[in-house]
XYZ file of C-alpha atoms in Angstrom:
741
model
C 19.446 -6.101 -26.582
C 19.826 -3.914 -29.661
C 21.857 -0.740 -30.009
C 20.421 2.359 -31.706
C 21.690 5.918 -32.102
C 18.447 7.489 -30.912
C 18.900 5.956 -27.415
C 21.294 7.543 -24.907
C 21.788 7.697 -21.151
C 20.897 11.386 -20.737
C 17.315 10.458 -19.790
C 16.168 7.498 -17.746
C 18.200 4.273 -17.752
C 19.395 4.325 -21.345
C 17.335 1.184 -21.998
C 13.984 1.361 -23.797
C 11.526 -1.220 -25.031
C 11.190 -1.694 -28.796
C 7.852 -1.673 -30.622
C 8.587 -1.900 -34.359
C 4.911 -1.617 -35.238
C 4.490 1.693 -33.410
C 7.383 3.969 -34.324
C 9.764 4.598 -37.200
C 12.978 4.473 -35.146
C 11.929 1.188 -33.535
C 10.955 -0.224 -36.916
C 14.331 0.546 -38.491
C 16.290 -0.901 -35.537
C 14.212 -4.097 -35.390
C 14.173 -4.727 -39.132
C 17.986 -4.456 -39.162
C 18.020 -7.238 -36.547
C 15.593 -9.428 -38.520
C 12.528 -8.743 -36.374
C 9.535 -8.269 -38.729
C 6.812 -5.713 -38.018
C 3.965 -8.161 -38.461
C 4.909 -10.194 -35.378
C 4.357 -7.318 -32.913
C 1.335 -5.148 -33.816
C -1.226 -6.238 -31.191
C -3.553 -3.213 -31.614
C -6.703 -3.162 -33.755
C -8.186 -0.338 -35.804
C -10.142 0.934 -32.790
C -7.001 1.389 -30.699
C -7.681 -1.651 -28.520
C -5.461 -4.611 -27.709
C -6.028 -7.711 -29.824
C -6.215 -11.321 -28.601
C -2.399 -11.398 -28.732
C -2.579 -9.509 -25.413
C -5.208 -11.735 -23.868
C -5.602 -10.161 -20.373
C -6.509 -6.790 -21.917
C -8.012 -7.803 -25.259
C -10.636 -5.268 -26.330
C -9.329 -2.595 -23.908
C -8.154 0.781 -25.221
C -4.367 0.919 -24.988
C -4.382 4.133 -22.961
C -7.075 2.915 -20.574
C -5.137 -0.342 -20.021
C -2.027 1.421 -18.639
C -3.018 1.392 -14.918
C -4.009 -2.288 -15.044
C -0.772 -3.291 -16.755
C 1.347 -1.421 -14.203
C -0.611 -2.985 -11.365
C -0.138 -6.438 -12.906
C 3.635 -5.948 -13.218
C 3.905 -4.810 -9.624
C 1.911 -7.790 -8.377
C 4.170 -10.098 -10.381
C 7.228 -8.513 -8.790
C 8.596 -7.313 -12.123
C 8.744 -3.591 -11.288
C 12.050 -2.295 -9.921
C 10.996 1.348 -9.860
C 7.953 3.253 -11.058
C 8.344 6.904 -12.135
C 6.239 9.238 -14.258
C 7.831 11.346 -17.001
C 5.810 14.171 -18.535
C 6.438 14.944 -22.189
C 4.646 16.330 -25.220
C 2.424 13.857 -27.019
C 0.624 14.276 -30.368
C -3.132 14.791 -30.279
C -5.725 15.034 -33.024
C -6.306 18.724 -33.754
C -9.996 18.092 -34.384
C -10.975 15.889 -31.432
C -8.048 16.598 -29.075
C -7.639 12.868 -28.458
C -4.219 11.183 -28.287
C -2.891 9.651 -31.488
C -1.596 6.078 -31.793
C 1.255 5.461 -34.197
C 0.682 2.074 -35.793
C 2.236 0.358 -38.795
C -0.342 -0.547 -41.425
C -0.083 -1.754 -44.988
C -0.392 0.915 -47.637
C -0.344 1.534 -51.393
C 2.634 3.553 -52.628
C 3.873 5.530 -55.607
C 7.480 4.429 -56.076
C 8.926 7.942 -56.029
C 12.458 6.639 -55.494
C 12.473 5.372 -59.086
C 11.687 8.917 -60.334
C 14.289 10.951 -58.452
C 16.441 11.881 -61.460
C 13.456 12.862 -63.586
C 11.870 14.817 -60.729
C 15.039 16.873 -60.371
C 15.304 17.396 -64.131
C 11.729 18.639 -64.536
C 12.105 20.819 -61.446
C 14.991 22.599 -63.171
C 12.491 23.811 -65.805
C 10.359 25.697 -63.250
C 10.716 29.378 -62.316
C 10.417 29.461 -58.524
C 9.734 32.659 -56.556
C 11.742 32.982 -54.395
C 14.390 31.365 -56.576
C 16.241 29.563 -53.799
C 13.264 27.227 -53.281
C 14.013 25.339 -56.509
C 17.352 23.861 -55.485
C 16.887 24.511 -51.773
C 13.768 23.499 -49.906
C 12.035 21.809 -52.872
C 15.088 20.420 -54.654
C 16.522 18.908 -51.489
C 13.112 17.411 -50.646
C 12.990 15.780 -54.079
C 16.535 14.453 -53.782
C 15.710 12.699 -50.522
C 12.077 11.857 -51.220
C 10.795 8.470 -50.127
C 8.088 6.394 -51.720
C 4.713 8.120 -51.350
C 1.915 6.399 -49.429
C -1.238 7.286 -51.350
C -3.841 5.198 -49.446
C -5.907 6.044 -46.367
C -8.028 3.766 -44.181
C -11.220 5.812 -44.230
C -14.746 5.565 -45.522
C -14.988 8.945 -47.194
C -12.732 9.645 -50.152
C -12.075 8.417 -53.658
C -11.895 4.593 -53.505
C -8.670 3.123 -54.854
C -9.676 1.329 -58.121
C -7.924 -1.943 -57.225
C -9.639 -5.343 -56.863
C -7.784 -8.220 -55.177
C -8.492 -11.933 -54.719
C -9.782 -12.788 -51.255
C -7.915 -16.109 -51.316
C -4.096 -15.865 -51.023
C -3.888 -19.335 -52.611
C -5.084 -17.802 -55.889
C -3.536 -14.333 -55.904
C -4.671 -11.780 -58.471
C -4.751 -7.961 -58.599
C -6.753 -5.921 -61.148
C -6.264 -2.146 -61.502
C -8.990 -0.257 -63.389
C -8.478 2.945 -65.319
C -11.928 3.644 -66.747
C -15.638 2.945 -66.430
C -15.430 0.993 -69.676
C -12.994 -1.449 -68.076
C -15.208 -1.863 -64.991
C -18.274 -2.445 -67.160
C -16.330 -4.981 -69.207
C -15.419 -7.091 -66.172
C -18.434 -6.591 -63.898
C -21.217 -6.235 -66.441
C -22.525 -2.975 -64.932
C -21.595 0.669 -65.398
C -21.662 2.353 -61.981
C -22.990 5.910 -61.708
C -21.595 6.412 -58.196
C -17.917 5.630 -57.644
C -17.969 6.151 -53.866
C -18.318 3.743 -51.011
C -20.375 1.709 -50.262
C -21.704 1.409 -53.826
C -18.383 0.673 -55.517
C -17.559 -1.973 -52.868
C -20.636 -3.951 -53.916
C -18.997 -4.770 -57.271
C -17.458 -8.237 -57.028
C -16.779 -11.072 -59.462
C -15.263 -14.573 -59.385
C -11.493 -14.708 -59.511
C -10.624 -15.683 -63.118
C -7.388 -17.291 -61.882
C -9.163 -19.638 -59.449
C -10.194 -22.908 -61.176
C -12.237 -23.871 -58.099
C -14.463 -20.824 -58.502
C -14.462 -20.247 -54.738
C -12.395 -17.034 -54.472
C -13.780 -13.583 -55.268
C -12.299 -10.363 -56.560
C -13.098 -7.629 -54.036
C -12.103 -3.970 -53.990
C -9.379 -3.184 -51.482
C -10.821 -1.193 -48.550
C -8.552 1.875 -48.787
C -9.358 5.251 -50.332
C -6.924 7.659 -51.984
C -5.056 10.300 -50.011
C -6.737 13.634 -50.779
C -3.311 14.991 -51.765
C -3.207 12.438 -54.559
C -6.414 13.981 -55.852
C -5.001 17.495 -55.467
C -1.924 16.457 -57.408
C -4.188 15.091 -60.143
C -5.954 18.426 -60.566
C -4.372 19.525 -63.879
C -5.750 16.563 -65.829
C -8.600 15.431 -63.558
C -10.396 18.793 -63.748
C -11.028 18.318 -67.480
C -11.644 14.534 -67.343
C -8.478 13.823 -69.291
C -7.868 11.575 -71.240
C -11.542 10.743 -71.787
C -12.432 14.319 -72.738
C -10.698 17.587 -73.699
C -7.462 15.901 -74.734
C -6.554 18.586 -77.273
C -7.305 21.362 -74.778
C -5.193 19.707 -72.114
C -2.259 19.106 -74.449
C -2.336 22.800 -75.354
C -2.672 24.165 -71.803
C -0.416 21.846 -69.833
C 1.752 22.654 -67.953
C 0.067 25.590 -66.212
C 1.631 29.022 -66.639
C 1.400 29.941 -62.968
C 0.286 28.794 -59.532
C 0.651 30.281 -56.057
C 0.372 28.839 -52.558
C 1.885 28.908 -49.075
C 5.618 28.128 -49.028
C 5.161 24.885 -47.041
C 3.237 23.445 -49.982
C 6.728 22.637 -51.272
C 6.103 19.414 -49.344
C 2.387 19.326 -50.112
C 0.494 20.425 -53.194
C 3.542 21.593 -55.155
C 5.148 18.221 -54.482
C 2.171 16.022 -55.413
C 1.535 18.031 -58.578
C 5.163 17.618 -59.536
C 5.397 13.889 -58.820
C 2.274 12.963 -60.795
C 3.064 15.268 -63.729
C 6.588 13.854 -63.977
C 5.458 10.245 -63.524
C 2.653 10.458 -66.116
C 3.816 13.103 -68.611
C 7.541 13.532 -67.879
C 6.874 17.276 -67.648
C 6.480 19.767 -64.789
C 2.908 20.596 -63.763
C 3.567 24.348 -63.717
C 6.053 26.742 -65.281
C 6.029 29.514 -62.671
C 5.176 29.411 -58.982
C 5.080 32.010 -56.201
C 5.562 30.637 -52.699
C 4.037 33.128 -50.301
C 4.920 33.494 -46.642
C 2.833 33.950 -43.512
C 0.728 36.997 -42.701
C 1.298 38.016 -39.077
C -0.337 40.470 -36.715
C 1.369 43.769 -35.953
C 3.052 42.254 -32.876
C 4.443 39.306 -34.835
C 1.875 36.787 -33.569
C -0.067 34.563 -35.954
C -3.433 35.875 -37.057
C -6.129 34.283 -34.932
C -9.906 34.284 -35.330
C -10.149 33.571 -31.636
C -7.957 36.523 -30.605
C -9.235 38.836 -33.358
C -5.759 40.369 -33.541
C -6.408 41.939 -36.933
C -8.759 44.432 -38.533
C -11.610 42.798 -40.415
C -10.976 42.984 -44.186
C -14.462 44.431 -44.750
C -13.543 47.335 -42.476
C -10.296 47.902 -44.395
C -12.266 47.868 -47.671
C -14.632 50.462 -46.239
C -12.079 52.792 -44.663
C -8.892 52.487 -46.732
C -10.122 50.583 -49.772
C -9.446 47.163 -51.235
C -6.736 48.636 -53.481
C -4.701 49.626 -50.425
C -4.827 46.110 -49.021
C -4.057 44.545 -52.399
C -1.054 46.828 -52.935
C 0.249 46.044 -49.468
C 0.206 42.311 -50.151
C 1.758 42.605 -53.612
C 4.491 45.019 -52.575
C 5.847 43.129 -49.549
C 8.110 40.117 -49.213
C 5.139 37.911 -48.395
C 4.992 37.151 -52.134
C 8.707 36.350 -52.049
C 8.302 33.613 -49.447
C 8.834 35.928 -46.480
C 6.532 36.800 -43.603
C 4.743 40.146 -43.323
C 3.146 42.000 -40.436
C -0.112 43.713 -41.236
C -1.386 46.756 -39.373
C -3.742 49.654 -39.918
C -0.690 51.925 -40.131
C 0.826 49.834 -42.933
C -2.386 50.146 -44.967
C -2.612 53.863 -44.181
C 0.934 54.250 -45.532
C -0.169 52.730 -48.841
C -3.003 55.250 -49.076
C -0.652 58.126 -48.254
C 2.347 57.087 -50.343
C 0.705 55.466 -53.369
C -3.030 55.946 -53.834
C -3.361 59.620 -52.906
C -0.350 60.714 -55.019
C -1.813 58.962 -58.083
C -5.182 60.580 -57.458
C -3.591 63.992 -56.855
C -1.745 63.805 -60.172
C -5.012 62.944 -61.918
C -6.859 65.774 -60.118
C -4.128 68.242 -61.063
C -4.428 67.305 -64.726
C -8.225 67.481 -64.841
C -8.231 70.840 -63.037
C -5.991 72.586 -65.554
C -7.195 70.719 -68.639
C -10.768 71.724 -67.792
C -9.746 75.332 -67.105
C -8.144 75.490 -70.534
C -10.972 73.553 -72.182
C -8.325 71.294 -73.677
C -9.082 67.818 -75.022
C -5.707 66.186 -74.427
C -4.239 63.695 -76.877
C -2.025 60.669 -76.352
C 1.455 61.843 -77.393
C 4.226 59.401 -76.437
C 6.753 61.048 -78.796
C 6.448 64.848 -78.949
C 9.719 65.201 -80.869
C 13.272 66.308 -80.018
C 12.300 69.967 -79.542
C 9.792 69.258 -76.800
C 10.152 70.741 -73.345
C 12.998 69.264 -71.302
C 10.699 68.067 -68.514
C 8.296 66.490 -71.017
C 11.113 64.535 -72.608
C 12.333 63.474 -69.177
C 9.006 62.174 -67.880
C 8.327 60.341 -71.147
C 11.740 58.681 -70.879
C 10.851 57.699 -67.305
C 7.504 56.380 -68.568
C 9.269 54.218 -71.125
C 11.566 52.893 -68.400
C 8.563 52.293 -66.118
C 6.776 50.155 -68.705
C 9.921 48.149 -69.460
C 10.874 47.670 -65.789
C 7.404 46.632 -64.618
C 7.054 44.308 -67.598
C 10.388 42.650 -66.780
C 9.458 42.275 -63.113
C 6.050 40.850 -63.942
C 7.538 38.435 -66.469
C 9.760 37.231 -63.631
C 6.792 37.099 -61.221
C 8.555 39.659 -59.018
C 5.532 41.578 -57.735
C 7.350 43.654 -55.069
C 9.930 44.644 -57.678
C 7.193 45.869 -60.011
C 5.453 47.741 -57.176
C 8.734 49.435 -56.249
C 9.167 50.655 -59.852
C 5.634 52.103 -59.862
C 6.096 53.861 -56.530
C 9.436 55.323 -57.635
C 7.791 56.630 -60.805
C 4.935 58.209 -58.829
C 7.539 60.134 -56.848
C 9.248 61.373 -60.028
C 5.881 62.343 -61.538
C 4.443 64.237 -58.557
C 7.475 65.562 -56.754
C 9.469 66.558 -59.803
C 7.643 66.729 -63.129
C 4.335 68.192 -61.936
C 5.891 70.411 -59.273
C 8.487 71.794 -61.673
C 5.894 72.201 -64.469
C 3.178 74.050 -62.531
C 3.904 77.385 -64.159
C 3.604 75.820 -67.628
C 0.072 74.615 -66.900
C -1.061 77.920 -65.473
C -3.324 79.976 -67.751
C -6.018 82.607 -67.475
C -8.877 80.567 -68.898
C -7.693 81.393 -72.396
C -6.115 78.424 -74.230
C -3.165 80.609 -75.185
C -2.148 80.904 -71.548
C -1.053 77.330 -70.869
C 1.452 74.937 -72.380
C -0.954 72.513 -74.050
C 1.889 70.205 -75.069
C 2.612 69.766 -71.367
C -1.029 68.813 -70.731
C -0.797 66.270 -73.573
C 2.342 64.834 -72.005
C 0.733 64.590 -68.562
C -2.319 62.923 -70.107
C -0.084 60.406 -71.884
C 1.818 59.643 -68.705
C -1.333 59.216 -66.607
C -2.975 56.910 -69.154
C 0.156 54.758 -69.185
C 0.548 54.823 -65.415
C -2.963 53.496 -64.801
C -2.444 50.755 -67.385
C 0.781 49.632 -65.718
C -0.702 49.947 -62.212
C -4.020 48.254 -63.018
C -2.968 44.753 -61.825
C -1.979 46.279 -58.481
C -4.702 48.927 -58.035
C -7.665 47.713 -60.090
C -10.304 50.016 -58.573
C -8.670 53.438 -58.604
C -7.046 52.862 -61.997
C -10.456 52.007 -63.466
C -11.902 55.214 -62.031
C -9.061 57.339 -63.416
C -9.107 55.559 -66.797
C -12.806 56.282 -67.156
C -12.260 59.939 -66.287
C -9.349 60.297 -68.699
C -10.637 58.342 -71.698
C -14.416 58.208 -71.267
C -15.023 60.360 -74.319
C -12.588 58.517 -76.590
C -14.350 55.795 -78.571
C -10.977 54.576 -79.902
C -9.985 53.323 -76.444
C -11.510 50.412 -74.476
C -14.169 51.294 -71.927
C -12.124 49.631 -69.179
C -8.431 49.861 -68.375
C -8.526 46.103 -67.789
C -9.484 45.595 -71.432
C -6.676 47.753 -72.786
C -3.446 46.376 -74.235
C -0.230 46.517 -72.256
C 1.751 49.634 -73.311
C 4.629 49.276 -75.757
C 7.746 50.738 -74.142
C 9.385 51.352 -77.524
C 6.682 53.874 -78.497
C 7.725 56.402 -75.856
C 10.428 58.927 -76.601
C 13.487 57.786 -74.693
C 16.687 59.577 -73.867
C 18.915 57.561 -71.551
C 21.419 60.371 -71.017
C 18.645 62.842 -70.174
C 17.013 60.427 -67.768
C 20.272 59.693 -65.930
C 21.271 63.361 -65.767
C 17.845 64.466 -64.519
C 17.795 61.735 -61.873
C 21.187 62.965 -60.708
C 19.782 66.473 -60.611
C 16.908 65.211 -58.437
C 19.486 63.710 -56.083
C 21.239 67.084 -55.913
C 17.925 68.829 -55.226
C 16.968 66.317 -52.533
C 20.368 66.732 -50.881
C 20.078 70.507 -51.034
C 16.610 70.497 -49.483
C 17.870 68.242 -46.712
C 20.698 70.696 -46.072
C 18.210 73.573 -45.831
C 16.197 71.592 -43.301
C 19.301 70.759 -41.274
C 20.247 74.461 -41.202
C 16.716 75.548 -40.226
C 16.273 77.508 -43.481
C 12.690 77.242 -44.745
C 12.276 76.474 -48.462
C 10.490 79.779 -49.216
C 13.511 81.746 -47.997
C 15.818 82.487 -50.970
C 19.537 81.804 -50.579
C 22.431 83.280 -52.487
C 23.836 80.175 -54.140
C 24.354 76.436 -54.271
C 27.549 74.725 -55.429
C 27.680 71.197 -56.850
C 31.212 69.803 -56.974
C 32.480 66.400 -58.054
C 32.279 63.813 -60.801
C 30.201 64.821 -63.842
C 28.971 67.960 -62.082
C 29.283 69.900 -65.356
C 26.583 67.699 -66.932
C 24.098 69.446 -64.634
C 24.754 72.879 -66.124
C 21.882 72.654 -68.690
C 19.506 72.118 -65.762
C 20.746 75.015 -63.652
C 17.457 76.917 -63.939
C 15.498 73.906 -62.670
C 17.854 73.507 -59.721
C 17.720 77.237 -58.979
C 13.923 77.168 -58.736
C 13.810 73.891 -56.801
C 16.273 75.003 -54.130
C 15.154 78.660 -54.223
C 18.644 80.057 -54.751
C 19.828 82.976 -56.847
C 22.848 81.273 -58.429
C 23.964 77.732 -59.261
C 27.671 76.840 -59.520
C 28.958 73.511 -60.845
C 32.532 72.273 -60.877
C 34.331 68.982 -61.302
C 36.823 69.932 -58.558
C 35.764 69.181 -55.006
C 38.721 71.088 -53.584
C 38.343 71.907 -49.903
C 34.565 71.432 -49.906
C 34.887 67.781 -48.843
C 37.386 64.985 -48.301
C 37.188 61.313 -49.270
C 37.338 59.057 -46.202
C 38.177 55.344 -46.487
C 35.996 53.029 -44.383
C 37.213 49.395 -44.474
C 34.581 46.681 -43.931
C 35.660 44.800 -40.806
C 33.210 41.932 -41.348
C 34.608 41.271 -44.810
C 38.273 41.799 -43.901
C 38.413 40.082 -40.497
C 38.363 36.472 -41.757
C 40.918 37.305 -44.469
C 43.379 39.539 -42.634
C 43.042 38.419 -39.035
C 44.864 40.753 -36.629
C 46.235 42.803 -39.562
C 42.766 44.307 -39.919
C 43.640 46.735 -37.105
C 46.646 47.972 -39.114
C 44.321 48.613 -42.058
C 41.863 50.541 -39.870
C 44.658 52.664 -38.403
C 46.069 53.583 -41.817
C 42.589 54.440 -43.080
C 41.956 56.754 -40.113
C 45.245 58.563 -40.809
C 44.418 58.970 -44.496
C 47.351 56.759 -45.495
C 45.786 55.046 -48.513
C 45.740 55.303 -52.291
C 43.048 54.402 -54.818
C 43.924 52.316 -57.873
C 42.462 52.571 -61.381
C 40.911 49.100 -61.122
C 38.792 50.103 -58.108
C 41.023 48.519 -55.466
C 42.656 50.450 -52.630
C 46.143 50.140 -51.098
C 46.089 50.643 -47.340
C 48.193 49.358 -44.439
C 50.211 47.067 -46.725
C 47.111 45.328 -48.109
C 44.977 45.622 -51.230
C 41.230 45.973 -50.574
C 38.715 44.846 -53.171
C 35.600 46.826 -54.097
C 33.375 44.865 -51.715
C 35.790 45.287 -48.790
C 35.584 49.040 -48.274
C 33.481 52.154 -48.689
C 34.554 55.645 -49.748
C 32.613 58.466 -48.119
C 32.748 62.214 -48.650
C 32.951 64.285 -45.465
C 32.752 68.073 -45.316
C 34.687 70.299 -42.889
C 33.049 71.554 -39.706
C 30.875 74.634 -40.204
C 30.295 74.100 -43.929
C 26.688 73.417 -45.011
C 27.521 70.536 -47.337
C 26.468 66.932 -47.913
C 27.404 64.210 -50.372
C 25.121 62.681 -52.995
C 23.895 59.101 -52.684
C 26.464 58.165 -55.335
C 29.141 59.479 -52.949
C 31.100 61.122 -55.762
C 29.950 64.733 -55.442
C 28.945 67.241 -52.756
C 26.279 69.924 -52.518
C 27.188 73.104 -50.633
C 24.786 75.917 -49.690
C 25.633 79.565 -49.032
C 23.596 80.047 -45.852
C 24.173 83.795 -45.337
C 20.763 85.527 -45.365
C 20.813 89.197 -46.365
C 17.951 91.638 -45.613
C 16.972 91.499 -49.296
C 16.744 87.717 -49.219
C 14.766 87.871 -45.974
C 12.284 90.305 -47.538
C 11.763 88.090 -50.575
C 11.233 85.127 -48.271
C 8.548 87.032 -46.363
C 6.824 87.850 -49.649
C 6.775 84.171 -50.535
C 5.343 83.342 -47.090
C 2.567 85.861 -47.668
C 1.793 84.295 -51.055
C 1.421 80.927 -49.380
C -0.992 82.280 -46.768
C -3.158 83.959 -49.418
C -3.161 80.813 -51.568
C -4.296 78.775 -48.575
C -7.112 81.299 -48.065
C -8.172 80.932 -51.697
C -8.503 77.194 -51.178
C -10.389 77.656 -47.914
C -12.896 79.912 -49.685
C -13.279 77.425 -52.571
C -12.171 79.915 -55.208
C -11.707 78.688 -58.761
C -8.079 78.760 -59.880
C -8.893 81.510 -62.409
C -10.782 83.782 -59.993
C -9.290 87.262 -59.643
C -9.234 88.760 -56.151
C -8.670 92.010 -54.287
C -6.432 91.707 -51.240
C -6.463 93.910 -48.148
C -3.576 93.447 -45.709
C -2.844 94.631 -42.185
C 0.669 93.885 -40.881
C 2.144 95.115 -37.627
C 5.740 94.516 -38.717
C 7.615 97.214 -40.628
C 9.825 94.481 -42.061
C 6.832 92.597 -43.489
C 5.288 95.825 -44.729
C 8.492 96.727 -46.563
C 8.697 93.230 -48.020
C 5.157 93.534 -49.416
C 5.920 96.910 -50.935
C 9.131 95.638 -52.546
C 7.481 92.547 -54.016
C 3.898 93.679 -54.595
C 3.980 92.783 -58.282
C 5.230 89.269 -57.553
C 2.588 88.686 -54.883
C -0.220 89.950 -57.135
C 0.894 87.752 -60.018
C 1.085 84.632 -57.884
C -2.331 85.009 -56.206
C -4.160 86.588 -59.194
C -4.756 89.825 -57.293
C -6.083 92.863 -59.152
C -5.091 95.036 -56.229
C -3.181 94.861 -52.944
C -4.202 97.434 -50.327
C -2.236 98.047 -47.130
C -4.502 99.000 -44.193
C -2.548 99.842 -41.058
C -4.285 99.018 -37.760
C -7.555 97.961 -39.357
C -9.095 96.059 -36.475
C -12.303 95.631 -38.433
C -10.528 93.768 -41.237
C -12.157 90.338 -41.464
C -10.939 87.208 -43.086
C -7.740 85.430 -42.212
C -5.086 85.612 -39.493
C -1.564 84.265 -39.874
C 1.980 84.834 -38.694
C 4.683 86.125 -41.030
C 8.242 86.735 -39.882
C 7.142 86.088 -36.313
C 4.591 88.950 -36.445
C 0.774 88.804 -36.667
C -0.612 89.221 -40.166
C -4.290 89.772 -41.051
C -5.825 89.951 -44.503
C -9.042 89.511 -46.420
C -9.714 88.581 -50.031
C -12.661 89.539 -52.189
C -13.706 88.412 -55.613
């Protein structure tokens, strides 16, 4: 009776039979007690008992079970007979039960390479990075010798010949056809079974001449062949030696994360064993793609949209971007759905196309052949200098992410830039691009800047969106013989060539945060954007740096005045929020004292970033400072939490009238689009409004309305039921109008 840790009394009797030839645990326990495997393996290659089990010799081991039980009962050896159901491994191809059986094998002695395997692994850039010293590094540290042989017919035969007489042992290992031809006198043209097995020769070490050298019956594990790919694919060292020496190790490979114990591992072992170098320098381990409900994708269940349908409806670029922008290329899992692909179209592809369409519309109106101008000089328009600085940062950031094989990081930089381009630069520059068809009417430098930015954007985005960027590149540069015909043949942009201004970029981004906060406040207060307000106040750290951009902020938030001040005063109060998860383990029950003092405002901030509260010092990562505004004040803090934005929400009749005029402009502009008018078309507008308030607003702002919609005349027609064209609602009252070219 042998003791083993894997046996306990929680199931059955706590006593099990041992079969060292049919299980690893049994093998280890028996070998420790001096019981060799070879004495107890009475099963042949067909899964039948051998002559060692005479009564059932030739019977399949599973089919013999009933007869063996019956025999034991008849012999009076059975005390009790129960059936236990448990999971049992089956072949995934044939669904037949698998027999674990110890067989002899050929090994690579990986345990002799452990130190070198770890050293060469340290030279590899793994994505995600924790794989190197985590899943893969730990696997290497505990790796066992690698069985590289399989008992099959199909496969690459192991090139080993062995004497068939143990009295005259000899083993020959062949490394080339020349060596085989030297010993066997023939040069085989087929290295597979059965042809290679026909090569035999007398054993040179047998003076009797009776023993023969025969190839061992095993073939190589297919993973050994996969691991040999870097050199085997070019027939190294027999051919292409110089090419291989120049190109090995590979720059980059990518596969499923579990290949850390498969292909990545076999590549690494063979490269280290043969060349003492890693097989690859960079590797992305991707995760699993799941259905929208978290289940695995299944051909049987069809729980996914066919890729061809996605290509047809949303485009291959949308699917490609989705894959490259999610954590699936950082070793995580990702759920795919039609909505996720639609979001890519809406948030990435359409904004890029809209920016391109905007440029071509106004460049064509002006008849302007734009030029690539990455540095327009220090006197250029503020917005031009800003977007070029952002373009420089985009190129540098995407390049850094791509160099680190961080695809989601690069995609995030591109998407952030698209937002800055469309929702700030283009929107705030619309008036500059507006002309009358005469080149003197538009800011051509702005068109050059937008052209420069778009050309660069499609170059940077081309690896992620190859189709749409090619289309836009062709439209932008098709007439320029100095540029490649394809964006994919162009050089990567040089970030240093773009005019950069770090202080401008940071200040403008802060201004965008202020504008975003202000627009959110308007929405929270139910104040539509086209309704002018009296003022906005920005108070807090570095607020005065926004003063040069006051006009931009005034237009963006549609306010009459912009006030900036470094003093927050009574507009908001800093509130200390201790982090209970971080403080609990350190302070124990004292954490409640800290929370109480924080709620009462009994805390002080120190110059080094720490905070004194409740008799304890909190570090930067143990608390949060938030700005809170008093009840009834339309205010909100910036994302940086060091300044507040406050809106004057009192709406006067004059402001209401101007807001109505802006609403009317929007309705007429929508009508222009609906009637497919060219942006330069002049129109005559006839209006019928039932509201005296709206009528007065039109009269007070007629010049503004005419300028915005390119109207040569605006005619008020009271009660004109025959007026045809467009119906809308302005100020809660019906509003009818028609436009004529």
